[in-house]
Amino acid sequence: MERPLISHEHSLGSISDLLDLQRSPIEAMISGVTHSSKEVEQGDIFLAFPGAKTHGANFVVQAYERGARAVLTDVTGMQIIREVTSKLPVFVVENPRRAAGVLSAWFYGEPMRDMFSVGITGTNGKTTTTTLLYQIWMFAGRESGLIGTVETRIGAELLTSQRTTPESSDLQALVATMRERHIRNLSMEVSSHAISLDRIRGSHFNVVAFTNLSQDHLDFHNTMDEYFRVKADLFTYEYADLAVINIDDDHGTLLAKGLEIPLLTLSRAKSNADWRYERAFPHSLGNDVAMRGPGGILIEGLLPLHGDYNLDNALMAVALAVESGIDPVEIAAILPLLSPAQGRLEAVAVGQDFAAFVDYAHSPDAVARVLETCRGMTTGRVIAVLGCGGDRDSSKRPLMGAALANGSDVAVFTSDNPRSEGPLSILEQMIAGMSVVSPDCVIADRKSAIEYAVAQAHSGDLVVILGKGHETGQEIAGVVMPFDDRLVLARAIEGRR
């Protein structure tokens, strides 16, 4: 976890006052906040959350030994702590995650308010949109930060991302570090899990944006209505001053109708949208575009990204950049310099006579969109490889399988991250209801599946490996083994020679 160098000390008494709790008889100065016992530093307050498998309070001894001076937890956590130690003051709240969000933002002086911050949510497009916005800012000479699924950046410094949206203590410390290093802008992905689990509680963005909504994460949210409701929670004055929403998406249209905060809309074609395309012609290098914005803004140029969904992502990034104060003329000059995020329709070229890509698509809608884009990029066949992750929303597996079969000429069904599930049972769910699937195209071993797909490719064809994108590991039975689709694909192509 990145922490600011400048000290941020607060007394236990002031923390009690913030959370409206009875003051502890023990007084001490707290110098940091963390939820990880492994990352506790001398003087921290340890956040002991209830978890899916165990309670954070079970690690309080380790936290104490590393220098924790207090604990924030719930009633269950307090009971666990009392069984092992009486040496730490314990703050007991009904919802420790929510309290931790408020505490962490306050502790570091609400750092998001000291920069132009953008939070982007939606099922698909978050990573690409946040990356494009970050690139525009950096090309425009604005030191900027990026927080997302693929990577975290403080200016040009690259950090590894552990999850799409960090836990509140990590998030606020990270943004405070950015502020300390004079970062002027922040482009950040906001996942539905982060909203639901209060990781962004206490945060406030200048703008929040909505890309789209389609089936995903129903293992966590249960229903699409609940999934949408959680996303909608971001679009309030608690979290933002302005909303930017894609109204080509049905859920986006619904969200735009009930907002309490000011709104800018965007659309590929709807004339009533604040931001729209006047021109978007496919080009061998991407799309030749003309974007129209409020007040007659016109931004024209070559956008080096393929696919309609990337037109949506780019339009949103441009709208957000203009809102942050970047001159539209400057943006027009920057457009041809933009590049997709890692693992998002990322090309793999080692001298072969067919096209090859990897993409992170792991929802039915994303698979269909990427394959549609691939279809428009080749006059040959589309050969696609896809698996579904284990221990996740199983209801989307047959939908993803159908999207793969419908969108490709050669569909290869394989494993993604099976986790604790059996790969073959996942594959059975993927191909459920299909009357004809070649046995040769159901290959549980992902490396073998990629090699099979490459072996089928002829000159002019397109091979695309879906589902893992930027990921560099594959989790099987609780063990994560090194596995990078880009490297495996490149080696399979070289092996044909």
Short mmCIF file of C-alpha atoms in Angstrom, two decimals:
data_model
loop_
_atom_site.label_atom_id
_atom_site.label_comp_id
_atom_site.label_asym_id
_atom_site.label_seq_id
_atom_site.Cartn_x
_atom_site.Cartn_y
_atom_site.Cartn_z
CA MET A 1 0.00 0.00 0.00
CA GLU A 2 1.31 3.45 -0.94
CA ARG A 3 1.27 5.91 1.96
CA PRO A 4 2.03 9.63 1.97
CA LEU A 5 5.36 10.69 3.46
CA ILE A 6 3.80 13.65 5.24
CA SER A 7 2.53 12.70 8.69
CA HIS A 8 -1.21 12.55 9.25
CA GLU A 9 -1.62 12.08 12.98
CA HIS A 10 -4.94 12.18 14.84
CA SER A 11 -5.83 11.38 18.42
CA LEU A 12 -8.09 8.54 19.47
CA GLY A 13 -10.33 11.18 20.99
CA SER A 14 -10.81 12.96 17.68
CA ILE A 15 -11.60 9.64 16.00
CA SER A 16 -14.21 8.95 18.71
CA ASP A 17 -15.76 12.35 18.02
CA LEU A 18 -15.77 11.74 14.25
CA LEU A 19 -17.59 8.42 14.62
CA ASP A 20 -19.81 9.72 17.44
CA LEU A 21 -18.55 7.08 19.88
CA GLN A 22 -17.74 7.16 23.56
CA ARG A 23 -14.16 8.23 24.15
CA SER A 24 -11.65 5.56 25.10
CA PRO A 25 -10.01 5.94 28.54
CA ILE A 26 -6.72 5.30 26.72
CA GLU A 27 -5.41 8.21 24.69
CA ALA A 28 -2.93 7.77 21.87
CA MET A 29 -1.96 9.30 18.56
CA ILE A 30 -2.85 7.36 15.42
CA SER A 31 -0.56 7.79 12.40
CA GLY A 32 -2.15 5.48 9.81
CA VAL A 33 -5.14 3.34 8.84
CA THR A 34 -5.09 -0.18 7.37
CA HIS A 35 -7.29 -3.25 7.01
CA SER A 36 -4.36 -5.62 6.44
CA SER A 37 -2.55 -7.06 9.46
CA LYS A 38 0.44 -7.66 7.19
CA GLU A 39 0.69 -3.95 6.37
CA VAL A 40 0.24 -2.52 9.86
CA GLU A 41 2.83 0.12 10.75
CA GLN A 42 3.67 1.51 14.17
CA GLY A 43 0.82 3.73 15.33
CA ASP A 44 -1.90 2.45 12.98
CA ILE A 45 -5.55 1.84 13.68
CA PHE A 46 -6.41 -1.65 12.43
CA LEU A 47 -9.71 -2.15 10.58
CA ALA A 48 -11.13 -5.57 11.44
CA PHE A 49 -13.88 -6.31 8.91
CA PRO A 50 -16.15 -9.35 8.74
CA GLY A 51 -15.12 -11.33 5.67
CA ALA A 52 -16.52 -14.07 3.45
CA LYS A 53 -14.28 -16.73 5.01
CA THR A 54 -13.05 -15.26 8.30
CA HIS A 55 -13.25 -12.14 10.45
CA GLY A 56 -10.45 -9.61 10.39
CA ALA A 57 -10.48 -9.62 14.19
CA ASN A 58 -8.79 -13.02 14.06
CA PHE A 59 -5.63 -11.20 12.99
CA VAL A 60 -5.61 -8.61 15.76
CA VAL A 61 -2.67 -10.22 17.58
CA GLN A 62 -0.51 -9.89 14.46
CA ALA A 63 -1.70 -6.29 14.08
CA TYR A 64 -0.80 -5.53 17.69
CA GLU A 65 2.63 -7.13 17.35
CA ARG A 66 3.33 -4.96 14.31
CA GLY A 67 2.43 -1.79 16.22
CA ALA A 68 -1.32 -1.21 15.95
CA ARG A 69 -2.60 1.16 18.66
CA ALA A 70 -6.37 0.68 18.20
CA VAL A 71 -8.96 -1.39 16.35
CA LEU A 72 -12.19 -0.52 14.54
CA THR A 73 -14.61 -3.45 14.27
CA ASP A 74 -18.15 -4.69 14.91
CA VAL A 75 -19.68 -6.54 17.87
CA THR A 76 -18.55 -9.92 16.58
CA GLY A 77 -15.03 -8.62 16.10
CA MET A 78 -14.97 -7.16 19.60
CA GLN A 79 -15.88 -10.55 21.10
CA ILE A 80 -13.06 -12.21 19.17
CA ILE A 81 -10.58 -9.54 20.23
CA ARG A 82 -11.49 -9.78 23.91
CA GLU A 83 -10.63 -13.48 23.83
CA VAL A 84 -7.03 -12.77 22.83
CA THR A 85 -6.06 -9.32 24.09
CA SER A 86 -7.15 -6.39 26.24
CA LYS A 87 -4.20 -4.22 25.25
CA LEU A 88 -5.86 -2.34 22.40
CA PRO A 89 -8.65 0.25 22.51
CA VAL A 90 -11.52 -1.05 20.37
CA PHE A 91 -14.02 1.13 18.51
CA VAL A 92 -17.22 -0.85 17.98
CA VAL A 93 -19.61 0.21 15.20
CA GLU A 94 -22.54 -1.46 13.47
CA ASN A 95 -20.98 -1.24 9.99
CA PRO A 96 -17.17 -1.10 10.21
CA ARG A 97 -16.67 -0.85 6.44
CA ARG A 98 -18.85 2.24 6.22
CA ALA A 99 -17.18 3.80 9.25
CA ALA A 100 -13.76 2.93 7.82
CA GLY A 101 -14.55 4.79 4.59
CA VAL A 102 -15.51 7.94 6.48
CA LEU A 103 -12.54 7.58 8.84
CA SER A 104 -9.98 6.99 6.08
CA ALA A 105 -11.09 9.97 3.98
CA TRP A 106 -11.13 12.24 7.04
CA PHE A 107 -7.80 10.91 8.31
CA TYR A 108 -5.98 11.93 5.11
CA GLY A 109 -7.82 15.23 4.69
CA GLU A 110 -10.23 14.18 1.91
CA PRO A 111 -7.51 14.16 -0.77
CA MET A 112 -9.87 13.72 -3.74
CA ARG A 113 -11.19 17.23 -3.14
CA ASP A 114 -7.73 18.63 -3.87
CA MET A 115 -7.62 17.42 -7.47
CA PHE A 116 -10.01 16.99 -10.39
CA SER A 117 -11.28 13.48 -9.71
CA VAL A 118 -13.42 11.26 -11.96
CA GLY A 119 -15.06 7.98 -10.95
CA ILE A 120 -16.24 5.71 -13.78
CA THR A 121 -18.60 2.77 -13.29
CA GLY A 122 -20.42 0.30 -15.55
CA THR A 123 -20.18 -3.35 -16.54
CA ASN A 124 -17.84 -2.85 -19.49
CA GLY A 125 -15.59 -0.03 -20.62
CA LYS A 126 -14.35 1.21 -17.24
CA THR A 127 -10.73 0.25 -17.79
CA THR A 128 -10.49 1.60 -21.33
CA THR A 129 -12.28 4.86 -20.50
CA THR A 130 -10.20 5.59 -17.41
CA THR A 131 -7.03 4.76 -19.35
CA LEU A 132 -7.95 7.00 -22.28
CA LEU A 133 -8.77 9.88 -19.93
CA TYR A 134 -5.47 9.40 -18.11
CA GLN A 135 -3.63 9.43 -21.45
CA ILE A 136 -5.33 12.64 -22.59
CA TRP A 137 -4.35 14.38 -19.36
CA MET A 138 -0.75 13.17 -19.54
CA PHE A 139 -0.36 14.13 -23.21
CA ALA A 140 -1.77 17.55 -22.26
CA GLY A 141 0.97 17.95 -19.67
CA ARG A 142 -1.13 17.35 -16.58
CA GLU A 143 0.41 15.05 -13.99
CA SER A 144 -2.37 12.54 -13.35
CA GLY A 145 -3.26 9.44 -11.41
CA LEU A 146 -4.99 6.25 -12.53
CA ILE A 147 -6.64 3.61 -10.35
CA GLY A 148 -8.13 0.55 -12.00
CA THR A 149 -8.23 -3.14 -12.81
CA VAL A 150 -5.08 -3.38 -14.91
CA GLU A 151 -2.78 -0.89 -13.24
CA THR A 152 -2.41 2.00 -10.86
CA ARG A 153 -0.32 5.01 -11.84
CA ILE A 154 0.99 8.00 -9.94
CA GLY A 155 2.07 10.18 -12.81
CA ALA A 156 4.41 7.97 -14.83
CA GLU A 157 5.08 5.58 -11.93
CA LEU A 158 3.44 2.20 -12.41
CA LEU A 159 2.03 0.21 -9.47
CA THR A 160 0.33 -3.18 -9.41
CA SER A 161 -3.43 -3.18 -8.87
CA GLN A 162 -4.78 -5.76 -6.42
CA ARG A 163 -8.44 -5.11 -7.23
CA THR A 164 -10.45 -2.74 -9.43
CA THR A 165 -11.20 -0.36 -6.55
CA PRO A 166 -8.99 -0.58 -3.42
CA GLU A 167 -10.31 -0.90 0.13
CA SER A 168 -11.05 2.50 1.67
CA SER A 169 -7.89 2.73 3.78
CA ASP A 170 -5.67 1.88 0.80
CA LEU A 171 -7.64 4.14 -1.53
CA GLN A 172 -7.44 7.25 0.62
CA ALA A 173 -3.75 6.72 1.45
CA LEU A 174 -3.01 6.24 -2.24
CA VAL A 175 -4.84 9.42 -3.28
CA ALA A 176 -3.15 11.33 -0.45
CA THR A 177 0.19 10.12 -1.86
CA MET A 178 -0.87 11.41 -5.28
CA ARG A 179 -1.75 14.78 -3.79
CA GLU A 180 1.62 14.90 -2.03
CA ARG A 181 3.31 14.34 -5.40
CA HIS A 182 1.33 17.20 -6.99
CA ILE A 183 -1.01 15.04 -9.07
CA ARG A 184 -3.67 17.31 -10.57
CA ASN A 185 -6.17 14.77 -11.91
CA LEU A 186 -7.45 11.33 -10.94
CA SER A 187 -9.14 8.84 -13.28
CA MET A 188 -10.57 5.93 -11.31
CA GLU A 189 -12.65 2.81 -11.89
CA VAL A 190 -15.48 2.31 -9.40
CA SER A 191 -16.73 -1.26 -9.20
CA SER A 192 -20.17 -2.28 -7.97
CA HIS A 193 -18.45 -4.29 -5.23
CA ALA A 194 -16.68 -1.13 -4.07
CA ILE A 195 -19.95 0.79 -3.86
CA SER A 196 -21.78 -2.02 -2.09
CA LEU A 197 -18.92 -2.69 0.35
CA ASP A 198 -18.41 1.02 1.15
CA ARG A 199 -14.86 1.18 -0.19
CA ILE A 200 -15.61 4.63 -1.63
CA ARG A 201 -17.53 5.90 1.40
CA GLY A 202 -16.08 9.29 2.26
CA SER A 203 -14.88 9.89 -1.31
CA HIS A 204 -16.13 12.75 -3.45
CA PHE A 205 -15.59 13.11 -7.19
CA ASN A 206 -15.93 16.13 -9.43
CA VAL A 207 -17.62 13.86 -11.97
CA VAL A 208 -18.99 10.32 -11.96
CA ALA A 209 -19.67 8.52 -15.24
CA PHE A 210 -21.76 5.53 -16.34
CA THR A 211 -20.72 3.41 -19.33
CA ASN A 212 -23.33 0.60 -19.57
CA LEU A 213 -24.89 -2.29 -17.68
CA SER A 214 -25.23 -5.93 -18.71
CA GLN A 215 -25.30 -9.25 -16.90
CA ASP A 216 -22.33 -9.81 -14.61
CA HIS A 217 -21.58 -10.33 -10.90
CA LEU A 218 -24.98 -11.88 -10.14
CA ASP A 219 -23.17 -14.22 -7.77
CA PHE A 220 -22.72 -11.10 -5.62
CA HIS A 221 -25.74 -8.91 -6.45
CA ASN A 222 -28.32 -11.69 -7.02
CA THR A 223 -30.45 -9.74 -9.51
CA MET A 224 -29.96 -7.20 -12.29
CA ASP A 225 -32.23 -4.78 -10.42
CA GLU A 226 -29.97 -4.94 -7.37
CA TYR A 227 -26.86 -4.62 -9.56
CA PHE A 228 -28.29 -1.48 -11.17
CA ARG A 229 -29.42 -0.02 -7.85
CA VAL A 230 -25.91 -0.33 -6.46
CA LYS A 231 -24.45 1.42 -9.51
CA ALA A 232 -27.06 4.18 -9.20
CA ASP A 233 -25.98 4.86 -5.61
CA LEU A 234 -22.84 6.51 -6.99
CA PHE A 235 -24.83 9.21 -8.77
CA THR A 236 -25.73 11.36 -5.76
CA TYR A 237 -24.42 14.52 -4.15
CA GLU A 238 -22.74 12.39 -1.52
CA TYR A 239 -20.27 11.20 -4.13
CA ALA A 240 -20.22 13.75 -6.95
CA ASP A 241 -21.09 17.16 -8.36
CA LEU A 242 -21.83 16.08 -11.95
CA ALA A 243 -22.83 12.93 -13.87
CA VAL A 244 -21.87 11.89 -17.41
CA ILE A 245 -24.06 9.06 -18.71
CA ASN A 246 -24.18 6.98 -21.89
CA ILE A 247 -27.85 7.09 -22.90
CA ASP A 248 -27.40 4.56 -25.71
CA ASP A 249 -27.57 2.02 -22.90
CA ASP A 250 -31.09 1.33 -21.61
CA HIS A 251 -29.95 1.41 -17.99
CA GLY A 252 -28.13 4.66 -18.71
CA THR A 253 -31.36 6.19 -20.01
CA LEU A 254 -33.17 5.02 -16.88
CA LEU A 255 -30.43 6.36 -14.62
CA ALA A 256 -30.45 9.76 -16.34
CA LYS A 257 -34.17 10.22 -15.67
CA GLY A 258 -33.95 10.11 -11.89
CA LEU A 259 -30.78 12.01 -11.03
CA GLU A 260 -30.45 14.57 -8.26
CA ILE A 261 -27.12 15.91 -9.58
CA PRO A 262 -26.46 17.85 -12.83
CA LEU A 263 -26.13 15.70 -15.93
CA LEU A 264 -24.32 15.50 -19.26
CA THR A 265 -25.46 12.79 -21.69
CA LEU A 266 -23.59 11.13 -24.51
CA SER A 267 -24.63 8.99 -27.45
CA ARG A 268 -23.19 7.69 -30.67
CA ALA A 269 -26.08 9.12 -32.69
CA LYS A 270 -28.90 10.63 -30.62
CA SER A 271 -29.21 14.31 -31.52
CA ASN A 272 -30.54 15.24 -28.07
CA ALA A 273 -27.35 14.06 -26.32
CA ASP A 274 -24.92 16.66 -25.01
CA TRP A 275 -22.03 14.73 -26.57
CA ARG A 276 -22.48 12.72 -29.78
CA TYR A 277 -20.77 11.69 -32.98
CA GLU A 278 -21.39 13.62 -36.15
CA ARG A 279 -19.10 11.21 -37.97
CA ALA A 280 -17.60 7.83 -37.13
CA PHE A 281 -16.24 5.97 -40.15
CA PRO A 282 -14.29 2.72 -39.75
CA HIS A 283 -10.68 3.05 -40.83
CA SER A 284 -7.93 0.45 -41.20
CA LEU A 285 -6.25 2.06 -38.17
CA GLY A 286 -9.43 2.62 -36.17
CA ASN A 287 -12.14 5.22 -36.78
CA ASP A 288 -12.26 8.61 -38.45
CA VAL A 289 -14.42 10.65 -36.07
CA ALA A 290 -16.08 14.00 -35.48
CA MET A 291 -17.35 14.53 -31.92
CA ARG A 292 -19.84 17.27 -31.14
CA GLY A 293 -20.11 18.67 -27.62
CA PRO A 294 -21.96 21.43 -25.73
CA GLY A 295 -21.69 24.96 -27.05
CA GLY A 296 -20.76 23.84 -30.55
CA ILE A 297 -17.54 22.05 -29.60
CA LEU A 298 -16.25 19.99 -32.54
CA ILE A 299 -13.35 17.56 -32.17
CA GLU A 300 -12.22 15.75 -35.32
CA GLY A 301 -9.45 13.28 -36.04
CA LEU A 302 -8.31 9.70 -36.32
CA LEU A 303 -9.18 7.60 -33.28
CA PRO A 304 -6.84 4.57 -33.34
CA LEU A 305 -9.34 2.25 -31.66
CA HIS A 306 -11.64 -0.32 -33.27
CA GLY A 307 -15.25 -1.18 -32.44
CA ASP A 308 -18.45 0.67 -31.58
CA TYR A 309 -17.89 0.10 -27.87
CA ASN A 310 -14.57 1.96 -28.15
CA LEU A 311 -16.39 4.83 -29.80
CA ASP A 312 -18.47 4.98 -26.60
CA ASN A 313 -15.37 4.80 -24.40
CA ALA A 314 -13.50 7.49 -26.35
CA LEU A 315 -16.48 9.87 -26.43
CA MET A 316 -16.83 9.58 -22.67
CA ALA A 317 -13.11 10.14 -22.09
CA VAL A 318 -13.17 13.22 -24.31
CA ALA A 319 -16.26 14.64 -22.60
CA LEU A 320 -14.62 14.16 -19.20
CA ALA A 321 -11.36 15.72 -20.39
CA VAL A 322 -13.19 18.81 -21.65
CA GLU A 323 -15.06 19.03 -18.36
CA SER A 324 -11.71 19.01 -16.56
CA GLY A 325 -10.56 22.02 -18.57
CA ILE A 326 -8.55 20.54 -21.45
CA ASP A 327 -8.88 22.62 -24.64
CA PRO A 328 -10.85 20.75 -27.35
CA VAL A 329 -8.25 21.84 -29.92
CA GLU A 330 -5.58 20.13 -27.83
CA ILE A 331 -7.71 16.99 -27.53
CA ALA A 332 -8.07 16.82 -31.33
CA ALA A 333 -4.28 16.77 -31.61
CA ILE A 334 -4.05 14.07 -28.92
CA LEU A 335 -6.68 11.70 -30.41
CA PRO A 336 -4.29 9.89 -32.83
CA LEU A 337 -1.87 9.26 -29.95
CA LEU A 338 -4.33 7.27 -27.83
CA SER A 339 -3.98 3.54 -27.32
CA PRO A 340 -6.19 0.86 -25.72
CA ALA A 341 -5.63 -0.44 -22.21
CA GLN A 342 -3.58 -3.59 -21.72
CA GLY A 343 -5.51 -6.72 -22.61
CA ARG A 344 -8.32 -4.83 -24.32
CA LEU A 345 -8.29 -6.01 -27.94
CA GLU A 346 -4.51 -6.03 -27.62
CA ALA A 347 -2.72 -7.18 -30.75
CA VAL A 348 -0.15 -9.97 -30.70
CA ALA A 349 2.05 -9.76 -33.80
CA VAL A 350 5.13 -11.92 -34.34
CA GLY A 351 5.23 -11.87 -38.13
CA GLN A 352 2.25 -14.16 -38.81
CA ASP A 353 -0.05 -13.76 -41.83
CA PHE A 354 -3.22 -13.60 -39.73
CA ALA A 355 -4.40 -11.20 -37.03
CA ALA A 356 -4.23 -12.18 -33.36
CA PHE A 357 -5.64 -10.44 -30.30
CA VAL A 358 -6.36 -10.96 -26.61
CA ASP A 359 -9.27 -9.33 -24.80
CA TYR A 360 -10.62 -9.24 -21.24
CA ALA A 361 -14.26 -9.78 -22.30
CA HIS A 362 -15.86 -11.91 -19.57
CA SER A 363 -19.57 -11.11 -19.78
CA PRO A 364 -22.08 -12.13 -22.48
CA ASP A 365 -22.44 -8.57 -23.78
CA ALA A 366 -18.69 -7.96 -23.85
CA VAL A 367 -18.02 -11.21 -25.71
CA ALA A 368 -20.67 -10.36 -28.33
CA ARG A 369 -19.32 -6.82 -28.78
CA VAL A 370 -15.71 -7.86 -29.17
CA LEU A 371 -16.54 -10.60 -31.66
CA GLU A 372 -18.68 -8.18 -33.67
CA THR A 373 -15.72 -5.82 -33.79
CA CYS A 374 -13.39 -8.65 -34.81
CA ARG A 375 -15.78 -9.57 -37.62
CA GLY A 376 -15.39 -6.08 -39.05
CA MET A 377 -11.59 -6.26 -38.87
CA THR A 378 -11.09 -9.25 -41.16
CA THR A 379 -12.32 -10.70 -44.42
CA GLY A 380 -11.31 -14.14 -43.20
CA ARG A 381 -12.64 -16.30 -40.41
CA VAL A 382 -12.95 -15.31 -36.77
CA ILE A 383 -11.46 -18.01 -34.52
CA ALA A 384 -12.22 -17.36 -30.85
CA VAL A 385 -11.24 -19.00 -27.57
CA LEU A 386 -13.24 -18.45 -24.37
CA GLY A 387 -13.64 -19.86 -20.87
CA CYS A 388 -15.73 -18.87 -17.83
CA GLY A 389 -14.34 -18.26 -14.36
CA GLY A 390 -15.11 -20.59 -11.47
CA ASP A 391 -16.77 -19.49 -8.21
CA ARG A 392 -18.48 -16.64 -10.04
CA ASP A 393 -21.89 -15.98 -11.62
CA SER A 394 -22.73 -19.35 -13.18
CA SER A 395 -25.93 -18.08 -14.84
CA LYS A 396 -23.94 -16.22 -17.47
CA ARG A 397 -22.00 -19.28 -18.64
CA PRO A 398 -24.48 -20.58 -21.25
CA LEU A 399 -25.01 -16.98 -22.41
CA MET A 400 -21.29 -16.50 -22.88
CA GLY A 401 -21.07 -19.84 -24.66
CA ALA A 402 -23.87 -18.82 -27.01
CA ALA A 403 -22.21 -15.45 -27.68
CA LEU A 404 -18.98 -17.26 -28.55
CA ALA A 405 -20.71 -19.71 -30.89
CA ASN A 406 -22.80 -17.03 -32.59
CA GLY A 407 -19.99 -14.53 -33.04
CA SER A 408 -17.21 -16.73 -34.39
CA ASP A 409 -16.60 -19.13 -37.27
CA VAL A 410 -14.51 -21.43 -35.09
CA ALA A 411 -15.50 -21.41 -31.40
CA VAL A 412 -13.07 -23.00 -28.94
CA PHE A 413 -14.40 -23.61 -25.42
CA THR A 414 -11.81 -23.81 -22.66
CA SER A 415 -10.99 -22.89 -19.05
CA ASP A 416 -10.52 -19.42 -17.60
CA ASN A 417 -9.74 -19.40 -13.85
CA PRO A 418 -11.59 -22.52 -12.63
CA ARG A 419 -10.66 -21.71 -9.02
CA SER A 420 -12.31 -24.35 -6.80
CA GLU A 421 -14.65 -25.69 -9.50
CA GLY A 422 -14.02 -28.53 -11.92
CA PRO A 423 -13.13 -27.20 -15.40
CA LEU A 424 -15.26 -29.83 -17.13
CA SER A 425 -18.39 -28.91 -15.18
CA ILE A 426 -17.93 -25.27 -16.16
CA LEU A 427 -17.52 -26.28 -19.80
CA GLU A 428 -20.69 -28.36 -19.64
CA GLN A 429 -22.60 -25.27 -18.49
CA MET A 430 -21.04 -23.16 -21.26
CA ILE A 431 -22.21 -25.49 -24.01
CA ALA A 432 -25.58 -26.32 -22.43
CA GLY A 433 -28.38 -26.29 -24.99
CA MET A 434 -26.09 -26.36 -28.02
CA SER A 435 -27.08 -29.10 -30.42
CA VAL A 436 -23.75 -29.38 -32.20
CA VAL A 437 -20.34 -28.63 -30.74
CA SER A 438 -17.26 -30.28 -32.22
CA PRO A 439 -15.47 -32.32 -29.55
CA ASP A 440 -12.21 -30.91 -30.92
CA CYS A 441 -13.36 -27.43 -29.88
CA VAL A 442 -13.94 -28.26 -26.19
CA ILE A 443 -10.47 -28.26 -24.68
CA ALA A 444 -10.17 -27.84 -20.92
CA ASP A 445 -6.47 -27.01 -20.94
CA ARG A 446 -6.23 -23.33 -21.92
CA LYS A 447 -2.74 -23.56 -23.43
CA SER A 448 -3.83 -26.46 -25.63
CA ALA A 449 -6.98 -24.57 -26.63
CA ILE A 450 -4.95 -21.55 -27.73
CA GLU A 451 -2.56 -23.78 -29.67
CA TYR A 452 -5.53 -25.49 -31.35
CA ALA A 453 -7.02 -22.13 -32.37
CA VAL A 454 -3.72 -20.97 -33.84
CA ALA A 455 -3.34 -24.25 -35.74
CA GLN A 456 -6.71 -23.61 -37.45
CA ALA A 457 -5.74 -20.12 -38.67
CA HIS A 458 -5.12 -19.45 -42.35
CA SER A 459 -3.81 -16.32 -44.00
CA GLY A 460 -6.24 -13.45 -43.48
CA ASP A 461 -8.05 -15.03 -40.52
CA LEU A 462 -8.35 -13.46 -37.06
CA VAL A 463 -7.68 -15.30 -33.79
CA VAL A 464 -8.90 -13.77 -30.54
CA ILE A 465 -8.39 -15.14 -27.03
CA LEU A 466 -11.08 -13.90 -24.66
CA GLY A 467 -11.62 -13.65 -20.93
CA LYS A 468 -8.29 -12.98 -19.23
CA GLY A 469 -6.78 -10.09 -21.16
CA HIS A 470 -4.04 -8.48 -19.05
CA GLU A 471 -4.01 -11.21 -16.38
CA THR A 472 -0.72 -13.01 -15.82
CA GLY A 473 -1.91 -15.99 -13.79
CA GLN A 474 -4.45 -18.80 -13.89
CA GLU A 475 -6.05 -20.03 -10.65
CA ILE A 476 -6.74 -23.78 -10.49
CA ALA A 477 -7.76 -25.50 -7.23
CA GLY A 478 -6.52 -22.58 -5.14
CA VAL A 479 -3.12 -22.36 -6.83
CA VAL A 480 -2.24 -19.46 -9.13
CA MET A 481 0.15 -20.52 -11.87
CA PRO A 482 1.87 -18.10 -14.28
CA PHE A 483 -0.26 -17.76 -17.40
CA ASP A 484 -0.36 -14.82 -19.80
CA ASP A 485 -2.62 -15.20 -22.85
CA ARG A 486 -0.38 -12.81 -24.79
CA LEU A 487 2.75 -14.89 -24.24
CA VAL A 488 1.00 -18.22 -24.79
CA LEU A 489 -0.56 -16.91 -28.00
CA ALA A 490 2.76 -15.54 -29.28
CA ARG A 491 4.54 -18.82 -28.53
CA ALA A 492 1.79 -20.83 -30.22
CA ILE A 493 2.14 -18.69 -33.35
CA GLU A 494 5.94 -19.04 -33.34
CA GLY A 495 5.53 -22.80 -32.87
CA ARG A 496 3.75 -23.08 -36.24
CA ARG A 497 6.90 -22.19 -38.12
#
